[in-house]
Coordinates of C-alpha atoms in Angstrom, one line a residue:
S1 CA -21.1 48.0 -35.2
P2 CA -22.3 50.1 -38.5
D3 CA -19.0 49.2 -40.2
G4 CA -20.1 45.2 -39.8
D5 CA -17.6 44.9 -37.4
I6 CA -19.7 42.8 -33.9
I7 CA -17.6 43.4 -30.6
D8 CA -18.3 41.2 -27.3
C9 CA -18.4 43.4 -24.0
I10 CA -16.2 40.8 -22.2
H11 CA -15.3 41.1 -18.5
M12 CA -11.7 42.0 -17.4
R13 CA -10.9 39.6 -15.8
E14 CA -12.3 37.0 -19.1
Q15 CA -10.2 39.1 -21.5
P16 CA -7.4 37.0 -23.5
A17 CA -4.3 38.7 -21.7
F18 CA -4.9 36.3 -18.4
K19 CA -5.0 33.5 -20.7
H20 CA -0.9 34.0 -20.8
P21 CA 0.4 31.3 -17.3
L22 CA 2.6 34.4 -16.4
L23 CA -1.0 36.6 -15.8
R24 CA -2.5 34.2 -13.9
N25 CA -2.6 35.8 -10.9
H26 CA -2.2 39.4 -12.5
K27 CA -4.0 42.3 -10.1
I28 CA -5.7 44.8 -12.9
Q29 CA -3.9 48.1 -12.4
T30 CA -5.2 51.6 -12.3
A31 CA -3.9 54.9 -14.4
P32 CA -1.8 56.5 -13.3
K33 CA -2.7 59.6 -12.4
G34 CA -0.9 63.3 -13.8
L35 CA 0.8 62.0 -16.1
L36 CA 0.5 61.1 -19.8
P37 CA -2.5 61.1 -22.0
N38 CA -3.4 63.6 -19.0
K39 CA -1.1 66.9 -19.4
I40 CA -2.6 66.7 -23.2
N41 CA -3.7 69.9 -24.4
K42 CA -7.5 70.0 -24.3
M43 CA -7.3 71.5 -27.1
D44 CA -5.6 68.3 -28.7
E45 CA -8.4 66.2 -28.0
K46 CA -9.8 63.7 -30.8
R47 CA -12.6 65.4 -32.6
V48 CA -12.6 61.7 -33.8
S49 CA -14.3 58.6 -32.4
Q50 CA -14.8 54.8 -33.5
V51 CA -17.8 53.3 -35.2
W52 CA -18.2 51.5 -32.6
N53 CA -19.7 53.4 -30.5
R54 CA -20.6 56.8 -32.0
N55 CA -24.0 56.0 -31.8
G56 CA -24.6 55.7 -28.1
A57 CA -22.9 51.7 -27.5
S58 CA -20.9 51.7 -25.0
C59 CA -19.7 47.8 -22.7
P60 CA -21.7 47.8 -19.0
D61 CA -18.7 48.6 -16.3
Q62 CA -16.3 46.7 -14.7
T63 CA -16.0 44.7 -19.0
V64 CA -13.6 45.7 -22.5
P65 CA -15.2 45.6 -25.5
I66 CA -14.1 43.1 -27.3
R67 CA -13.9 42.9 -31.2
R68 CA -14.2 39.7 -32.9
S69 CA -11.7 38.3 -34.8
T70 CA -11.9 37.3 -38.9
V71 CA -10.1 35.5 -40.3
G72 CA 2.5 37.7 -48.5
A73 CA 5.0 40.3 -48.8
N74 CA 5.6 43.6 -46.6
Q75 CA 6.6 47.1 -47.8
Y76 CA 6.6 50.1 -46.2
A77 CA 7.6 53.6 -45.0
I78 CA 8.5 54.8 -41.9
G79 CA 10.9 57.8 -40.1
E80 CA 12.2 56.2 -36.6
T81 CA 14.5 57.2 -34.0
G82 CA 17.3 54.7 -33.3
Y83 CA 17.7 53.1 -30.5
L84 CA 18.5 55.5 -28.2
R85 CA 19.0 55.2 -24.3
G86 CA 16.2 56.6 -21.8
I87 CA 13.0 57.0 -24.5
Y88 CA 10.7 55.4 -21.6
G89 CA 7.5 56.6 -24.6
T90 CA 6.3 58.8 -27.2
V91 CA 3.3 60.6 -28.7
T92 CA 2.3 62.0 -32.2
T93 CA -0.4 62.8 -34.1
M94 CA -1.4 60.7 -36.9
N95 CA -3.7 60.7 -39.5
L96 CA -7.4 59.5 -40.9
W97 CA -7.5 57.6 -43.8
D98 CA -9.8 54.3 -45.9
P99 CA -6.7 52.7 -48.6
T100 CA -7.7 50.8 -50.9
V101 CA -6.8 47.1 -50.4
E102 CA -6.7 44.6 -53.4
E103 CA -9.8 42.9 -53.6
G104 CA -9.7 38.7 -53.3
T105 CA -6.7 38.8 -51.3
S106 CA -5.5 39.0 -46.9
E107 CA -3.4 41.7 -47.5
F108 CA -3.6 44.6 -45.1
S109 CA -2.4 48.6 -44.9
L110 CA -1.4 49.9 -41.5
S111 CA -0.5 53.6 -40.4
Q112 CA 0.8 52.6 -37.3
I113 CA 3.3 53.3 -33.9
W114 CA 5.9 50.5 -33.4
L115 CA 7.8 49.6 -30.3
V116 CA 10.6 47.1 -31.5
P117 CA 13.9 46.2 -30.4
G118 CA 15.3 44.8 -33.4
E119 CA 15.3 46.0 -37.4
Y120 CA 14.3 45.2 -40.8
N121 CA 17.2 43.8 -42.1
G122 CA 17.8 41.1 -39.8
S123 CA 16.1 38.2 -38.5
N124 CA 15.3 40.0 -34.7
L125 CA 12.1 42.5 -35.1
N126 CA 9.1 41.7 -32.5
I127 CA 7.1 44.6 -33.2
L128 CA 5.0 44.5 -29.7
L129 CA 2.1 46.9 -31.3
R130 CA 0.3 48.5 -33.9
L131 CA -2.3 51.3 -33.7
G132 CA -3.9 51.8 -37.4
G133 CA -4.2 49.7 -40.5
R134 CA -7.3 50.4 -42.8
F135 CA -10.1 52.6 -41.4
F136 CA -7.9 53.3 -38.6
R137 CA -7.9 50.8 -36.3
I138 CA -5.8 50.2 -32.8
I139 CA -4.5 47.3 -33.6
T140 CA -1.7 44.9 -31.8
M141 CA 0.3 42.3 -32.5
T142 CA 3.3 39.8 -31.0
T143 CA 6.0 37.9 -33.1
S144 CA 7.4 35.9 -30.5
H145 CA 6.8 32.4 -28.2
G146 CA 7.0 33.5 -24.7
F147 CA 5.8 36.5 -24.4
S148 CA 6.6 37.6 -21.4
Y149 CA 4.9 40.7 -19.0
I150 CA 8.2 42.5 -17.6
G151 CA 10.5 40.8 -20.1
R152 CA 11.0 41.3 -24.0
C153 CA 10.4 38.7 -26.9
G154 CA 12.0 35.8 -27.1
L155 CA 11.5 34.0 -30.6
N156 CA 12.5 36.9 -33.3
D157 CA 11.4 35.6 -36.8
T158 CA 10.6 39.1 -37.9
Y159 CA 6.8 38.1 -37.6
E160 CA 6.4 36.2 -41.0
K161 CA 5.5 32.9 -39.0
T162 CA 4.8 33.1 -35.1
G163 CA 2.7 36.8 -34.5
C164 CA -0.7 37.1 -33.6
L165 CA -3.5 40.5 -33.9
N166 CA -4.9 42.9 -31.8
L167 CA -6.5 40.0 -28.4
E168 CA -5.5 37.3 -30.1
C169 CA -2.6 37.8 -28.0
P170 CA -1.9 37.5 -24.2
G171 CA 0.2 40.2 -22.6
F172 CA -2.4 44.2 -23.3
V173 CA -4.3 44.8 -21.1
Q174 CA -6.9 47.0 -21.7
V175 CA -8.9 49.0 -18.6
T176 CA -11.0 50.3 -20.8
S177 CA -14.9 50.6 -21.9
D178 CA -14.5 53.3 -24.6
F179 CA -12.7 52.2 -27.2
T180 CA -12.1 48.3 -28.4
I181 CA -8.5 47.2 -30.5
G182 CA -9.3 46.5 -33.9
G183 CA -12.5 48.6 -33.5
A184 CA -12.4 51.7 -36.7
F185 CA -12.5 55.2 -36.3
S186 CA -14.2 58.4 -38.0
P187 CA -14.8 60.1 -39.7
I188 CA -12.0 60.0 -42.2
S189 CA -9.2 62.3 -44.2
S190 CA -10.6 63.4 -48.2
Y191 CA -8.3 64.0 -50.3
G192 CA -7.9 67.4 -51.1
G193 CA -9.9 67.6 -48.7
N194 CA -10.7 68.0 -44.9
Q195 CA -8.2 66.0 -42.5
F196 CA -9.1 64.2 -39.5
D197 CA -6.6 63.0 -36.9
V198 CA -5.4 61.8 -34.1
K199 CA -3.3 62.2 -30.8
M200 CA -1.2 58.8 -29.7
S201 CA 0.4 58.8 -27.0
I202 CA 2.7 55.7 -25.1
F203 CA 4.8 55.7 -22.6
K204 CA 6.4 53.9 -18.8
D205 CA 5.0 54.5 -15.5
M206 CA 8.4 54.8 -13.9
D207 CA 6.5 53.5 -10.9
G208 CA 5.2 50.3 -11.8
G209 CA 6.9 49.9 -15.3
N210 CA 4.1 49.6 -17.3
W211 CA 4.3 50.8 -20.7
W212 CA 0.8 52.9 -21.6
L213 CA -2.0 53.6 -23.6
G214 CA -3.3 56.6 -24.2
I215 CA -5.7 57.9 -26.6
G216 CA -6.9 61.7 -26.4
Q217 CA -6.6 61.9 -22.3
S218 CA -7.4 58.3 -22.3
F219 CA -6.5 55.7 -21.0
I220 CA -6.7 52.1 -22.9
G221 CA -4.9 49.7 -21.2
Y222 CA -0.9 49.0 -20.4
W223 CA 2.1 46.4 -21.6
P224 CA 5.7 45.7 -21.9
A225 CA 8.1 47.5 -25.4
K226 CA 11.1 48.8 -26.1
L227 CA 11.8 50.8 -29.1
V228 CA 9.9 53.9 -31.7
Q229 CA 8.9 53.9 -35.5
W230 CA 6.6 55.3 -37.4
G231 CA 5.1 54.6 -40.8
G232 CA 2.7 53.2 -42.4
E233 CA 2.9 49.0 -44.0
I234 CA 1.6 47.3 -46.2
V235 CA 1.4 43.4 -47.3
N236 CA 1.9 42.5 -51.2
T237 CA 0.9 39.1 -52.0
R238 CA 1.5 39.3 -56.1
S239 CA -2.0 37.4 -56.7
Y240 CA -1.8 38.7 -59.7
G241 CA 2.1 37.6 -61.1
Q242 CA 2.3 41.9 -60.4
H243 CA 3.1 44.2 -56.7
T244 CA -0.2 45.2 -55.2
T245 CA -2.7 48.0 -55.8
T246 CA -3.1 47.5 -51.8
Q247 CA -2.0 51.4 -51.0
M248 CA -0.3 52.9 -48.1
G249 CA -1.8 56.0 -46.6
S250 CA -3.8 58.2 -49.0
G251 CA -2.4 56.3 -51.8
H252 CA -0.8 59.3 -52.3
F253 CA 3.5 59.7 -52.7
A254 CA 4.8 62.0 -49.9
E255 CA 5.9 64.8 -52.8
E256 CA 2.1 65.3 -52.4
G257 CA 2.1 66.8 -49.2
F258 CA -0.8 68.1 -47.4
G259 CA -3.7 66.8 -47.8
K260 CA -3.6 64.6 -50.8
A261 CA -0.5 61.9 -48.5
S262 CA -0.7 61.2 -45.0
F263 CA 1.0 62.3 -42.3
F264 CA 2.5 61.9 -38.9
R265 CA 3.2 64.9 -37.2
N266 CA 4.6 65.9 -34.2
L267 CA 6.3 64.1 -33.2
R268 CA 7.8 63.7 -29.7
I269 CA 9.4 61.1 -26.8
I270 CA 9.2 60.2 -23.3
N271 CA 11.7 61.0 -21.2
Y272 CA 12.5 59.2 -17.6
L273 CA 10.7 62.5 -16.1
Y274 CA 8.1 62.4 -18.0
H275 CA 9.0 65.5 -20.4
L276 CA 7.1 65.8 -23.5
Q277 CA 11.0 66.0 -26.0
P278 CA 11.1 67.4 -29.9
V279 CA 12.6 64.6 -32.2
Q280 CA 15.1 66.2 -33.2
E281 CA 16.5 63.8 -35.8
F282 CA 15.3 60.8 -37.0
L283 CA 15.7 58.3 -40.4
L284 CA 14.3 57.3 -42.8
Q285 CA 13.0 53.6 -45.0
M286 CA 11.6 52.3 -47.5
L287 CA 11.2 49.3 -49.3
N288 CA 10.3 51.0 -53.0
S289 CA 10.1 54.0 -53.5
T290 CA 8.2 53.7 -57.0
C291 CA 5.6 51.6 -55.0
Y292 CA 5.3 53.9 -51.3
N293 CA 7.8 56.3 -50.3
V294 CA 8.7 58.9 -47.6
Q295 CA 10.3 62.0 -47.1
K296 CA 10.5 64.1 -44.1
G297 CA 10.3 67.6 -42.9
F298 CA 10.9 70.7 -39.4
N299 CA 8.9 73.5 -38.9
E300 CA 7.5 75.3 -36.5
E301 CA 4.0 73.9 -36.7
W302 CA 4.1 70.9 -36.5
G303 CA 7.8 69.7 -35.3
A304 CA 9.3 66.9 -36.6
H305 CA 6.9 65.3 -39.2
F306 CA 6.8 63.3 -42.6
Y307 CA 4.3 62.4 -45.4
Y308 CA 4.4 58.6 -46.0
G309 CA 2.5 56.4 -48.4
G310 CA 1.8 55.9 -52.4
P311 CA -1.0 53.7 -54.4
G312 CA 1.7 50.2 -54.6
Y313 CA 1.1 48.5 -58.7
N314 CA 2.1 51.8 -61.0
A315 CA 4.3 52.3 -64.2
L316 CA 7.6 51.7 -62.3
C317 CA 5.9 49.4 -59.7
P318 CA 5.2 46.5 -61.5

């Protein structure tokens, strides 16, 4: 890939999902017809593509593109629905940025959708999916031992010890050759300039019980999940004896607004009838508002939305 990634085209039956003992005899499912993301208006189709295939590169039929894997403390600025019964998925539009990550560290910066049954202030957090990352990558993350294909994760440790990234985690079944998990998107937004975003959807197929991931009008794959959150997160290793300079989102605080701060807009949930319902109310969480913050809003064009981000180290964030 032009950004330095190496993409392997792997036969569908050889993808890492099937290393899980519960999936040894699993029959790969076909994407539901007439459901999301097919219902997404064509005007909302993605204006961006992944870097690895923007020059026409592709994988053969019956294969999936898999990004070759390379081998602190977390801070976040997020909005969340809380645990609500009757949520069968979410659709939102995510702003694309390329945050600076402090050199010489193993840190990361993510803009993401979480599906989680736990909370940050305890030890029971399980993250099943991440979407985003530096250069805006599709990222999946599982944080448990004993991952169950038809149930929830077993061991909860706030992803400090047992997490794994992308297709290193058995369980997520990919069905498309158009996208690679972990692949970067292009183009990205510029401060005070052009803004780019991409629509993501996650919803439960009531017939098959699978949770499907969609980008624009394409189905990527499926896995089980629970609760919805949206937002940004970074790792702060304090490698140089001070707070990291790793940016979240655009690297600018929420109050700077459109074109400068990063955003999530048109937050919606999917009910049991597959109807999209605007999010009426949601909570905000941030660990240290002098380093990274988040502000929410409502208007007719963007519905429920929020701005988030920050530069990390500064005079008020030592």
